Coordinates of C-alpha atoms (C1' of nucleotides) and ligand atoms in Angstrom, one line a residue:
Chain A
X1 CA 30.9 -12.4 -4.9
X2 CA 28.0 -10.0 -5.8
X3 CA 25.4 -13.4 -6.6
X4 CA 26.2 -14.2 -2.8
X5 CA 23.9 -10.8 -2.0
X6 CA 21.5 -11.8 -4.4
X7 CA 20.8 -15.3 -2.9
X8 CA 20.4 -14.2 0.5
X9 CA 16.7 -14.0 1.9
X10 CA 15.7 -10.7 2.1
X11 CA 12.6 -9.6 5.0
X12 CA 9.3 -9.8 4.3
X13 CA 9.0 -6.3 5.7
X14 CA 11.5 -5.2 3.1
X15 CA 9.7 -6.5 0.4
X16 CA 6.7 -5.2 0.7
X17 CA 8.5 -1.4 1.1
X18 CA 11.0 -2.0 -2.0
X19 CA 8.4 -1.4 -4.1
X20 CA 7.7 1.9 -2.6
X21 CA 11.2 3.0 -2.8
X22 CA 11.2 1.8 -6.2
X23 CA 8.2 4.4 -7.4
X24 CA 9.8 7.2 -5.5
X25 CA 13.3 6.9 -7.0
X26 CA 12.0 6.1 -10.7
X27 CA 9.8 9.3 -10.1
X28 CA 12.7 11.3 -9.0
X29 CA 15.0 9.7 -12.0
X30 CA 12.7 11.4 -14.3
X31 CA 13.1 14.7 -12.6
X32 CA 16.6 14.7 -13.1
X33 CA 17.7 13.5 -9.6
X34 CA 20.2 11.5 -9.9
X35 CA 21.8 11.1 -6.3
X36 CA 19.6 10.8 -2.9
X37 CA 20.6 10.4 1.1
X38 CA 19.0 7.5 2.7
X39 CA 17.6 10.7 4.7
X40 CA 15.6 12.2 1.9
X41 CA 14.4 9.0 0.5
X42 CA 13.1 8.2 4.4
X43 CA 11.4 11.4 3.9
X44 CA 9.6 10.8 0.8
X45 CA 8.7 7.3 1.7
X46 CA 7.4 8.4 5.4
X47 CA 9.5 6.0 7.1
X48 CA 12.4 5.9 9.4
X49 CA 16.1 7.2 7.2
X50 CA 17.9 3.6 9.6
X51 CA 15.0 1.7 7.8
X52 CA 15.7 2.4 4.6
X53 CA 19.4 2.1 4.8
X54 CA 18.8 -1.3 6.2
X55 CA 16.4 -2.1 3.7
X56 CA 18.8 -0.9 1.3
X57 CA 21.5 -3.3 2.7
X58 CA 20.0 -6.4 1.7
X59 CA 20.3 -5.5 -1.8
X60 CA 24.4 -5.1 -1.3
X61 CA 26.4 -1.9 -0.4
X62 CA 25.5 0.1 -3.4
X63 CA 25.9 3.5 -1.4
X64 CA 28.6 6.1 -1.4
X65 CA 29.5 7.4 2.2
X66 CA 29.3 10.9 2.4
X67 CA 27.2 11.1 -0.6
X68 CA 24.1 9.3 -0.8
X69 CA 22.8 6.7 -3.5
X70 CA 22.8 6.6 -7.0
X71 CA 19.2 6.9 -8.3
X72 CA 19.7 4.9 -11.9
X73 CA 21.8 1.8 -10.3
X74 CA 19.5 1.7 -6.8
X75 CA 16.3 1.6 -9.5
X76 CA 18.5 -1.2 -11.4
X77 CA 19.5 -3.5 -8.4
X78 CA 15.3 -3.0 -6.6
X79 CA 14.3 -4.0 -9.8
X80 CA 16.8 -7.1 -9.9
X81 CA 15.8 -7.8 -6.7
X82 CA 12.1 -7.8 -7.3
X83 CA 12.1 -9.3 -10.5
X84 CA 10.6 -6.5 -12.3
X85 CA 13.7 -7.1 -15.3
X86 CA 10.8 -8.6 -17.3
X87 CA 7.1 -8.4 -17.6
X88 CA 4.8 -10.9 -15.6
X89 CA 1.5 -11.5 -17.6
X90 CA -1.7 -11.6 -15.7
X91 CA -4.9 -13.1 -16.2
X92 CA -8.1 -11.4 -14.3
X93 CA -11.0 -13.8 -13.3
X94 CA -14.1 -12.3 -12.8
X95 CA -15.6 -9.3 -15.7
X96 CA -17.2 -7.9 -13.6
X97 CA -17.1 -4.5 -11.8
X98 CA -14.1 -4.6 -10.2
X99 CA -12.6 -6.9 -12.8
X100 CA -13.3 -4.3 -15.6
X101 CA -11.5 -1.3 -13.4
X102 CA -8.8 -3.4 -13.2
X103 CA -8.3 -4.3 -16.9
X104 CA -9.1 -0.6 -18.0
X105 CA -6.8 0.8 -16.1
X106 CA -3.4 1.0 -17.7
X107 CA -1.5 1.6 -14.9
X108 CA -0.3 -2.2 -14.4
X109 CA 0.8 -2.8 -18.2
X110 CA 2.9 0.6 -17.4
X111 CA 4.3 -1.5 -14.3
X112 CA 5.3 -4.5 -15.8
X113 CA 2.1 -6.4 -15.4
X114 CA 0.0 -6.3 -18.9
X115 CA -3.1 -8.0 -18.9
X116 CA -3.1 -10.9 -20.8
X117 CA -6.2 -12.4 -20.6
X118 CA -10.1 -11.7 -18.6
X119 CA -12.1 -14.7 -18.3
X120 CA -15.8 -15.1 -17.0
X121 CA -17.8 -17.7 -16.7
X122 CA -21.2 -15.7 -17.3
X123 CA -21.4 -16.6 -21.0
X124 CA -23.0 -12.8 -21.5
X125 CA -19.9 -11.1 -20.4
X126 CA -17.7 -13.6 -22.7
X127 CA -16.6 -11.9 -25.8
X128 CA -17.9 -8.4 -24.6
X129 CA -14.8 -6.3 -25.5
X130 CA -13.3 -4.4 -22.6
X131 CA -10.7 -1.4 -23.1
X132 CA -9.2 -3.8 -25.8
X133 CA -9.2 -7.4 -24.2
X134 CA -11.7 -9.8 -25.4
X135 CA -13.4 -11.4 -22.3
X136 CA -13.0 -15.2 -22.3
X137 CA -14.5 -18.2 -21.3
X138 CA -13.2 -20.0 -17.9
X139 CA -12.8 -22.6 -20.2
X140 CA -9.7 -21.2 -22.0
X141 CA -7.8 -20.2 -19.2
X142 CA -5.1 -23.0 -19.3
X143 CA -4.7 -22.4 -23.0
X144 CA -4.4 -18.4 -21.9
X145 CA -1.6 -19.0 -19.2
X146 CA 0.2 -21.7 -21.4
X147 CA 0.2 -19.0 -24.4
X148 CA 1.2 -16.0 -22.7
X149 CA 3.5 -17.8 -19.7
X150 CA 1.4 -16.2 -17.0
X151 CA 2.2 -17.0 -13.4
X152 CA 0.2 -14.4 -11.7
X153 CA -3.7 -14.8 -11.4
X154 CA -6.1 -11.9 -10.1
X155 CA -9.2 -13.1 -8.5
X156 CA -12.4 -10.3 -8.9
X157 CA -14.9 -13.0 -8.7
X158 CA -17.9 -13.0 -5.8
X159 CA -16.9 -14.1 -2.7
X160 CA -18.6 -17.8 -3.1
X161 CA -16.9 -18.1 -7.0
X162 CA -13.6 -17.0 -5.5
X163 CA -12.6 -21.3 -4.5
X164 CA -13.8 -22.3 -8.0
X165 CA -11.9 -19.6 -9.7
X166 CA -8.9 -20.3 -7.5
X167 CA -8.8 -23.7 -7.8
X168 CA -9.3 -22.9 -11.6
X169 CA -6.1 -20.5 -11.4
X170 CA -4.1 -23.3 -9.8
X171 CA -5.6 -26.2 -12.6
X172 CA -4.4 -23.5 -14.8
X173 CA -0.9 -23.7 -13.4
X174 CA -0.8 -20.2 -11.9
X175 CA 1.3 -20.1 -8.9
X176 CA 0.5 -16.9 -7.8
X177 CA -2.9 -15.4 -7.0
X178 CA -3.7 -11.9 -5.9
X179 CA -7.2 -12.4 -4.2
X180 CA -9.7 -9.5 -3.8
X181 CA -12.7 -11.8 -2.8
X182 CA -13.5 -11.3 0.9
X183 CA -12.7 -15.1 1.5
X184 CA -10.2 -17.5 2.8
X185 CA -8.4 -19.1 -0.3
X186 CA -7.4 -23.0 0.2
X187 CA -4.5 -23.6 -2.3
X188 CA -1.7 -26.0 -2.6
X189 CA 1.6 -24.5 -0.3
X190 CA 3.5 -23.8 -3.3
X191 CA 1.1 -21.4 -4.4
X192 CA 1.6 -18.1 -2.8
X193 CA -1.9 -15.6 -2.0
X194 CA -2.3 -12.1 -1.2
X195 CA -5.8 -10.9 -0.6
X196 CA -6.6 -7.3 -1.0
X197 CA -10.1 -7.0 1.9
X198 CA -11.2 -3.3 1.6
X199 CA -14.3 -4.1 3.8
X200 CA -10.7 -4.9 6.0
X201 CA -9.3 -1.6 5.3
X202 CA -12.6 0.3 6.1
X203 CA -12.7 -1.8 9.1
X204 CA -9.4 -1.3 10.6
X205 CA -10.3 2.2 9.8
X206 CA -13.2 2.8 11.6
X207 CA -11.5 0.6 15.4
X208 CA -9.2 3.6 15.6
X209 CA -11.8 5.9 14.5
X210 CA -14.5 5.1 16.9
X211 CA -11.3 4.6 20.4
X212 CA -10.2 8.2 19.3
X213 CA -13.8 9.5 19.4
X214 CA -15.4 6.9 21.6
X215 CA -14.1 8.4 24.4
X216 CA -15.7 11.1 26.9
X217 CA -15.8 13.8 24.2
X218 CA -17.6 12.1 21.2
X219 CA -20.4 14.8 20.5
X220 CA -17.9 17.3 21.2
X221 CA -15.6 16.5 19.1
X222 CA -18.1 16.0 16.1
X223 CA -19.7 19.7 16.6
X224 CA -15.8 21.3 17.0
X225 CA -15.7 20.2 13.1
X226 CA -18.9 22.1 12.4
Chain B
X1 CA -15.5 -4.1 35.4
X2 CA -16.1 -4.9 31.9
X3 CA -15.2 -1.7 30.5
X4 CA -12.1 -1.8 31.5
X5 CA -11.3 -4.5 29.2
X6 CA -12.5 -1.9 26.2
X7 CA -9.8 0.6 27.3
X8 CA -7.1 -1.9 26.8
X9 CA -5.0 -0.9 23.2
X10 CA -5.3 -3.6 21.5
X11 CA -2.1 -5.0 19.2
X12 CA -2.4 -3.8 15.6
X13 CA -1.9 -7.3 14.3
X14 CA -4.7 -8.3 16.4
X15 CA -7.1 -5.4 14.9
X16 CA -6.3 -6.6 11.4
X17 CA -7.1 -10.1 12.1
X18 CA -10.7 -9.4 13.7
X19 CA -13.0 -8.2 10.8
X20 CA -11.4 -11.5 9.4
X21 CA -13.2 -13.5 12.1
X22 CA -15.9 -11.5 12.6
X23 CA -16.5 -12.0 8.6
X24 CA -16.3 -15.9 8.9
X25 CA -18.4 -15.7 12.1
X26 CA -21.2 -14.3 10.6
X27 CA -21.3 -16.7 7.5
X28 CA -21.0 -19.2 10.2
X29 CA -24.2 -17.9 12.2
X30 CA -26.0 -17.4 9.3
X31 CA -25.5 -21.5 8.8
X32 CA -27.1 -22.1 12.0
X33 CA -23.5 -22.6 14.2
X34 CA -24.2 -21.1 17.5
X35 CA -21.2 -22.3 19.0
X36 CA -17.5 -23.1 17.8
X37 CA -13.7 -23.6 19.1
X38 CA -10.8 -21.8 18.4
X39 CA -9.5 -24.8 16.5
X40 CA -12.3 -24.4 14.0
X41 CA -12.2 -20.6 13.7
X42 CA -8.8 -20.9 13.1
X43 CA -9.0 -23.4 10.4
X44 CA -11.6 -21.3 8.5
X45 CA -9.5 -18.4 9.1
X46 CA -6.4 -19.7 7.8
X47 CA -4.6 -19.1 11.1
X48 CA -2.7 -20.7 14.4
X49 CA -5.3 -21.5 16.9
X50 CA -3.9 -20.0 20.0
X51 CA -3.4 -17.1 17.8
X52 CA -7.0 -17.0 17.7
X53 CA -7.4 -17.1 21.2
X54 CA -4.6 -14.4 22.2
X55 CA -6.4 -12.0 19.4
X56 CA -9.9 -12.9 21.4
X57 CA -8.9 -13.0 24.7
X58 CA -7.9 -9.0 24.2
X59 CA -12.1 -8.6 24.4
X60 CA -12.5 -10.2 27.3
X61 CA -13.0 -13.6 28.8
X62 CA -16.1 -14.8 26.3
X63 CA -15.2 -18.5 26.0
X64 CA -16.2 -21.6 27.4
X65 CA -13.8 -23.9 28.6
X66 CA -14.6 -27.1 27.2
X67 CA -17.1 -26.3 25.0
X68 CA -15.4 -22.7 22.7
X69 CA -17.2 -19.4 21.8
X70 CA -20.6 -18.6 21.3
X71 CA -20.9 -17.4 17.7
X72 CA -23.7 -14.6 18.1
X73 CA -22.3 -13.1 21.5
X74 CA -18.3 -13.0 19.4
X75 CA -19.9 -11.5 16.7
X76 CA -21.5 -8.9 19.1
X77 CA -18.4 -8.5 20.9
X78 CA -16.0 -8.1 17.5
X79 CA -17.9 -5.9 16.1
X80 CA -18.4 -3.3 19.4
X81 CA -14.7 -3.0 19.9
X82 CA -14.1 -2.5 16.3
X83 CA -17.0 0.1 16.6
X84 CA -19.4 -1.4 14.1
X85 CA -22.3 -1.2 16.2
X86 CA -23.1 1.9 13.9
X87 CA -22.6 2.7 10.7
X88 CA -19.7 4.7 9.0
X89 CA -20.9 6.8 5.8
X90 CA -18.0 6.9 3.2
X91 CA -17.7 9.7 0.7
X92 CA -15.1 8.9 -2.3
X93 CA -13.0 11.9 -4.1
X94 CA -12.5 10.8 -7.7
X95 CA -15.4 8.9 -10.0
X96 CA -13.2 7.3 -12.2
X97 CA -12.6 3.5 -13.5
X98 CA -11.6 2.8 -9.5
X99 CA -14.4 5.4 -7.8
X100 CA -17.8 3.9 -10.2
X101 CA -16.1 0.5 -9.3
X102 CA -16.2 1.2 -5.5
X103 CA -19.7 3.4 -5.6
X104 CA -21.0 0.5 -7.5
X105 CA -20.2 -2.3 -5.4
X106 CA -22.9 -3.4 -2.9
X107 CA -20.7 -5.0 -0.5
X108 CA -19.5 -1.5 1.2
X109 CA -23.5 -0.7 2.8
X110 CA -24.0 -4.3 3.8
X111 CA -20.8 -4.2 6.2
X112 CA -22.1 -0.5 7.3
X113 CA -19.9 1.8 5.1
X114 CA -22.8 3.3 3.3
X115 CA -21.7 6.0 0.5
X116 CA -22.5 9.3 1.8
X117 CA -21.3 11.1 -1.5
X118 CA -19.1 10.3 -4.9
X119 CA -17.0 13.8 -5.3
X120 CA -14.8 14.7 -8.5
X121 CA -13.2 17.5 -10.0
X122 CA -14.3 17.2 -13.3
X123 CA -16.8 19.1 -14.3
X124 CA -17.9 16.5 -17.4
X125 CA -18.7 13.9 -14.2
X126 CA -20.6 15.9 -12.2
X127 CA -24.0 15.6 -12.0
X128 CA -23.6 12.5 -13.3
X129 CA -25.5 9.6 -11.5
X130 CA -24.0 6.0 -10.8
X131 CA -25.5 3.4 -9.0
X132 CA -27.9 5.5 -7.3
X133 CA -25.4 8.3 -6.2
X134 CA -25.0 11.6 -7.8
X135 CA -21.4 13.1 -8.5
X136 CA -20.8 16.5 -6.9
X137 CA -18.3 18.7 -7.3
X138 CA -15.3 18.7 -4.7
X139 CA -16.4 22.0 -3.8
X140 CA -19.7 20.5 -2.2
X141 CA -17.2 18.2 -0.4
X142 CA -17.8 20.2 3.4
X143 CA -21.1 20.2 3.3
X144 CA -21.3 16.5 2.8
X145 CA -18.7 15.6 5.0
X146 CA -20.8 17.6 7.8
X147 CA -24.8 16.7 6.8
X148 CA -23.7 13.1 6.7
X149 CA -21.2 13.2 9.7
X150 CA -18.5 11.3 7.4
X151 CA -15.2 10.5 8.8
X152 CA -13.8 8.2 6.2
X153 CA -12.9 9.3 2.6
X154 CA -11.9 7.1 0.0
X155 CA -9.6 8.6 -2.6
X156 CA -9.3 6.7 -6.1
X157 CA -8.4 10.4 -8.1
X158 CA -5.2 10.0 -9.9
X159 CA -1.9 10.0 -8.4
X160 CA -1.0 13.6 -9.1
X161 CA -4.3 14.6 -7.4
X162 CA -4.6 12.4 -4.9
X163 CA -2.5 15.1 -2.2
X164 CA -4.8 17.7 -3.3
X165 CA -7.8 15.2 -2.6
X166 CA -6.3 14.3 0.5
X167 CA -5.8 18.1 1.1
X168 CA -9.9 18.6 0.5
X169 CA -10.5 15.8 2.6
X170 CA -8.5 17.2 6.1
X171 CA -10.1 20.5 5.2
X172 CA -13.5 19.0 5.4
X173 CA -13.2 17.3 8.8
X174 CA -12.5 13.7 7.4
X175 CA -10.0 11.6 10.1
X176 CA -9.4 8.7 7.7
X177 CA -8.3 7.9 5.0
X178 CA -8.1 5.5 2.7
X179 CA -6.3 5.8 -0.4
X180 CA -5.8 3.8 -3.5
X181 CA -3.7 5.8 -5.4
X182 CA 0.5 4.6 -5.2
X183 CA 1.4 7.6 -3.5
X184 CA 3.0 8.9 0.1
X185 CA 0.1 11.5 1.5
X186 CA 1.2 13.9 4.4
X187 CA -1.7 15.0 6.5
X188 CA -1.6 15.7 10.1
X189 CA -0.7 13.1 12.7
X190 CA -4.6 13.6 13.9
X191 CA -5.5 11.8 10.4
X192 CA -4.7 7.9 9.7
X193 CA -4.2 6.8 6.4
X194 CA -4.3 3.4 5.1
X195 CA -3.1 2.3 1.7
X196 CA -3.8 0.1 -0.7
X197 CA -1.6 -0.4 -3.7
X198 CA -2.2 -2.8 -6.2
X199 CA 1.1 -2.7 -7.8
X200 CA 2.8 -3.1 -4.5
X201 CA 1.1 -6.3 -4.2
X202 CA 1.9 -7.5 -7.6
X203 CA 5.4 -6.5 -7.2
X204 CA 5.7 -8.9 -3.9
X205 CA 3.7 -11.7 -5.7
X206 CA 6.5 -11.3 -8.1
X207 CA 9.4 -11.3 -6.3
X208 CA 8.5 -14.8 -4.8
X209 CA 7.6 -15.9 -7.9
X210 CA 11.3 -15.1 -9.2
X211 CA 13.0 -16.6 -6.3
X212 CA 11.4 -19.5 -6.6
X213 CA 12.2 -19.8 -10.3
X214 CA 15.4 -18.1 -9.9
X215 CA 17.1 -20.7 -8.4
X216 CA 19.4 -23.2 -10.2
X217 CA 16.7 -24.2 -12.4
X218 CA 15.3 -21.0 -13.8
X219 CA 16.2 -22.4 -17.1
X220 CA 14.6 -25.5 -16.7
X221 CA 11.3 -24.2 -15.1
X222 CA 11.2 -20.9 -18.1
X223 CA 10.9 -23.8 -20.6
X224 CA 9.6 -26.2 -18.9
X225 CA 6.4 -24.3 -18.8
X226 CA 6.4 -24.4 -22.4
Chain C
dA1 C1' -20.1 -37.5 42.7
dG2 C1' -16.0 -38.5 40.4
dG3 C1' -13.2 -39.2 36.4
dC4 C1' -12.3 -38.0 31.7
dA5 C1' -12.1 -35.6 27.6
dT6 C1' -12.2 -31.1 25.8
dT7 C1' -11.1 -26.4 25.2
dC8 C1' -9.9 -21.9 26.9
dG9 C1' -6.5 -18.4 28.7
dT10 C1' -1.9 -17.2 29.1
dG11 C1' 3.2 -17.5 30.6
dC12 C1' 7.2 -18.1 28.2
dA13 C1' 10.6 -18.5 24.7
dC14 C1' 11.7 -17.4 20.3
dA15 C1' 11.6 -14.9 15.8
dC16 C1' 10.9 -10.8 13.4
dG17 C1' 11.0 -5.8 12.9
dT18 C1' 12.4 -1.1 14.3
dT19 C1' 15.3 2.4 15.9
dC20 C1' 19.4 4.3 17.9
dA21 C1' 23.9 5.3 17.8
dC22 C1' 28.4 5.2 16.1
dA23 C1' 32.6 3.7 13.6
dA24 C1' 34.1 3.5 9.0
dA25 C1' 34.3 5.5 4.6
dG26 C1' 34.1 8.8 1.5
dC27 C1' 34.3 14.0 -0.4
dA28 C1' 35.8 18.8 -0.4
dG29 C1' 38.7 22.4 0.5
dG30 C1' 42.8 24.4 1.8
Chain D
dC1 C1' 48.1 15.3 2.8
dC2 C1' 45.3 16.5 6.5
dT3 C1' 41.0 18.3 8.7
dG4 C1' 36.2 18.5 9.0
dC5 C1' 31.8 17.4 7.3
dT6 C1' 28.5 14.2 5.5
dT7 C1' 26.4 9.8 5.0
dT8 C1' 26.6 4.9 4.9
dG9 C1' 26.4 0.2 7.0
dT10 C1' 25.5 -2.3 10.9
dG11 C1' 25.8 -4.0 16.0
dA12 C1' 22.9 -3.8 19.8
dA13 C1' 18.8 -2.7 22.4
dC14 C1' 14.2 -2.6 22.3
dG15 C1' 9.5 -3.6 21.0
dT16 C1' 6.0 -6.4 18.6
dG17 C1' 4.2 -10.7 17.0
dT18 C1' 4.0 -15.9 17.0
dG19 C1' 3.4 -20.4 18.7
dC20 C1' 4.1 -24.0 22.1
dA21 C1' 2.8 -26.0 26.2
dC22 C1' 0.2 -26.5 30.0
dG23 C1' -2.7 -25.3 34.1
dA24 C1' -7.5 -24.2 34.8
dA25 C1' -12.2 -24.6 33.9
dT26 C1' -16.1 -26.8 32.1
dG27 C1' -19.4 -30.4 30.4
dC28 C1' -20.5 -35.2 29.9
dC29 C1' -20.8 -39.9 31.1
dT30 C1' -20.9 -43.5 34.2
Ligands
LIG1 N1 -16.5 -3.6 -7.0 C1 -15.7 -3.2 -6.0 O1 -15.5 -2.0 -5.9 C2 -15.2 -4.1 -5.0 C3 -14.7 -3.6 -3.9 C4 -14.2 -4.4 -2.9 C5 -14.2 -5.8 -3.1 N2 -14.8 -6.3 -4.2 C6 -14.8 -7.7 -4.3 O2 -14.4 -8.1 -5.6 C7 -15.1 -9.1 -6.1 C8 -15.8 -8.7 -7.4 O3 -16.6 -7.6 -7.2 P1 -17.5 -7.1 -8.4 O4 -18.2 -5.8 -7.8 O5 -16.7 -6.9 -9.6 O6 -18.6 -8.2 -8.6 P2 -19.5 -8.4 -9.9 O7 -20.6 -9.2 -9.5 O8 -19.7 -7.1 -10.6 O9 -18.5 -9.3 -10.9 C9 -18.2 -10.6 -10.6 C10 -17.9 -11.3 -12.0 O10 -17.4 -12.6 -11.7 C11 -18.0 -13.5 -12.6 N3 -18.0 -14.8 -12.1 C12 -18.9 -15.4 -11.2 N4 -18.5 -16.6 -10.9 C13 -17.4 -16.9 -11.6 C14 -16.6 -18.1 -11.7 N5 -16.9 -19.2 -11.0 N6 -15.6 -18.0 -12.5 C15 -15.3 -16.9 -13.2 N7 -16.1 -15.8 -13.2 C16 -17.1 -15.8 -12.3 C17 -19.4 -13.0 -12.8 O11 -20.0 -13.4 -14.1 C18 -19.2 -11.5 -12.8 O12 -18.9 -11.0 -14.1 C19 -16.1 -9.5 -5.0 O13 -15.6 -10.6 -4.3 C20 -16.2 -8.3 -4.2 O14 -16.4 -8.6 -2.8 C21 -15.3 -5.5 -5.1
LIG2 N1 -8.7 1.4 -11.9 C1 -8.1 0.5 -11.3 O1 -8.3 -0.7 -11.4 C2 -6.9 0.9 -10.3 C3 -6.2 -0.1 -9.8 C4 -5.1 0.2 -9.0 C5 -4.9 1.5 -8.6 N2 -5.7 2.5 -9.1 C6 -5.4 3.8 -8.7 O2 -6.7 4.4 -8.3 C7 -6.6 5.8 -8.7 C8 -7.8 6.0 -9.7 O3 -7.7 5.2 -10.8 P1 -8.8 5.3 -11.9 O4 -8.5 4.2 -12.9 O5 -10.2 5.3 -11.4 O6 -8.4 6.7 -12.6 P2 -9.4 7.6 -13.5 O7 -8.5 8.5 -14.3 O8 -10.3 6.7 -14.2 O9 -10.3 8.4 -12.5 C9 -9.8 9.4 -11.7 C10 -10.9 10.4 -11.4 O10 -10.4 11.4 -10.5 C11 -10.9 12.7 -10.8 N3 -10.0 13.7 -10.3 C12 -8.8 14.1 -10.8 N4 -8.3 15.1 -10.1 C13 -9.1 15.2 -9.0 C14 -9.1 16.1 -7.9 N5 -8.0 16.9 -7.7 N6 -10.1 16.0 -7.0 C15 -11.1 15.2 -7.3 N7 -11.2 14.3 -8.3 C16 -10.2 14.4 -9.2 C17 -10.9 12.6 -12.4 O11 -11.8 13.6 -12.9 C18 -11.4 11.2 -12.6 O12 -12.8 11.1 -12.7 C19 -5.3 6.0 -9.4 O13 -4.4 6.6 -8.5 C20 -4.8 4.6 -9.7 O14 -3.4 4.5 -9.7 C21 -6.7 2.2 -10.0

DNA sequence: AGGCATTCGTGCACACGTTCACAAAGCAGG
DNA sequence: CCTGCTTTGTGAACGTGTGCACGAATGCCT
């Protein structure tokens, strides 16, 4: 009873390091490997070999004792898993800097996740043409994610805009929202955020930074570098 | 013995959540609040309350009973154990659609992550100049790292480069990292890395979004969006 | 001054995540 | 077929994170 697996909850943990596994074993697909240990998959992934073959485990036993995994079917069943068998349209709110990185860079349509619409509000950005998507007006957005059966909004507004374009995402009927607004999001609880805070990153960053170096040795440590 | 209390490791889950408060607390200053409860911080934060007060209790004793925190004296407080009291100057390997995006963005010198430098390898890019910072050539990458005493690099080169950016980086002196690009780096265990991976997040975003559609009623919800 | 309402700080129990360790399962080679 | 080697899958122990519940402290009001 293999849809028994598939209905089972699988840890967050997990899911955010499937994807992971996911790039590593297409990568090595396409250079030929076609079997891999939970050992050397650990390796590549810089996490613990246990880990992965528990990770692994929530898919189903799809392992050969003895031998290792196969490469193709483990890509297959991660994909399954994640939902990666078909594409998930976004939309991207907000043209501006960050918001124009993002829809240039082909890297997500590669993924699965082509862009399928950029709306501002700033009526000089709309209709500006950027690497081959026509920037649209706020206004069209539920026409947008009607069209092109989005589910998945990205957020690249300014931090105060970041409510109003959520809230527009959710009018929209968007259910989930990848923020990257330095803000708190208030949405309905069947929509589902992630926020992406580099000032966060930087931040975290810089505690470990300054207790490793804060210590007694602080100016010696920056002249040994010299 | 209030230093004490600054020698205490503090939990990583705790460490992630403070630039988060410290973020709202400042907003909340800049309104005029001088004084606020736990309850409210963690409304605005999105959180459990007494998680709030665990995370803040690792700094020390700083509330009131009764009355809650004093927002200027928090704010002082976060931003000393997470070592902002000074700034961090940033240099970024890679000027690309990601690096102009992150040079460009104003957001990084207001929280005291000032761009010492924008590096690449290209030779068509450097010498260039965007938003007030010239691009050098990674070679010049040492000399930066040292005038500027820079710690944190920022890599947003492509994949394929982004070891051998990583690589330049160590070399340099650099003891952090933060790295956009969706691979595993190996540095030395004297070097943290953080990640951010856009396609990681989307793939998560994703896989909730199928489960929740997945169910019995994929069917109905695929055309009911229609 | 005393009582009352409020809010902090934290002990405790529980949930979640990680890692170890090992039996079970497979392959290869004679 | 049997032995030995490899690697999976998972129980169990441990560590980390979360949230409740409540005592302790404080301010305010009478
Ligand atoms: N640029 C970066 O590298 C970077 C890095 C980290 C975080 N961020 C965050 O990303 C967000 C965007 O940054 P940016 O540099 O692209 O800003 P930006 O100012 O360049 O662009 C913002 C865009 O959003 C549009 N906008 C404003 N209000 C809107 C609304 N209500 N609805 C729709 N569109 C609206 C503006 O017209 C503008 O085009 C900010 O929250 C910023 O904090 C950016
Ligand atoms: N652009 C985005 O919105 C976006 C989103 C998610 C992830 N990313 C990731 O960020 C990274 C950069 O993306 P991008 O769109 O800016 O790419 P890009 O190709 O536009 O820019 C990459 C830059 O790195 C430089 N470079 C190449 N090799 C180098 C080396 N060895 N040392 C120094 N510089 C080198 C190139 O000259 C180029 O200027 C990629 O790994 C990508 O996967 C980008």
């Amino acid at each position: 009873m293999p849809s028994d697996r598939s209905r089972r909850r699988i840890p967050d943990a997990t899911v955010a390091r499937l994807p992971v596994y996911l790039r590593i074993l297409t990568e090595q697909a396409e250079e030929g490997v076609d079997s891999m240990s939970s050992d050397r998959l650990a390796e590549l992934a810089g996490v613990n070999a246990a880990k992965v073959r528990k990770d692994l485990s929530y898919l189903g036993s799809y392992g050969t004792r003895g031998v290792g995994y196969e490469v193709a079917y483990l890509v297959y069943q991660i994909r399954r898993e994640l939902g990666l068998t078909r594409d998930w349209p976004v939309v991207i709110v907000g043209a501006g800097n960050l918001g124009q990185a993002l829809a240039g860079y082909g890297g997500f349509g590669e993924r699965g996740f082509p862009v399928a619409g950029v709306v501002d509000i700033d009526p000089g950005k709309v209709g500006s043409v950027l690497a081959g998507v026509r920037v649209r007006h706020i206004d069209e957005l539920p026409s947008i994610v009607q069209a092109k059966r989005v589910s998945i909004g990205v957020i690249a507004t300014p931090s105060l805009a970041a409510q109003d374009a959520a809230d527009h995402l959710v009018a929209a009927g968007v259910t989930s929202i990848l923020n990257f607004a330095p803000v708190v999001l208030t949405v309905p609880r069947s929509v589902e955020v992630r926020k992406v805070d580099l000032a966060v990153e930087l931040q975290i960053l810089c505690y470990h930074e300054q207790r490793r170096g804060g210590g007694l040795h602080a100016v010696t440590t920056r002249s040994a570098t010299a």
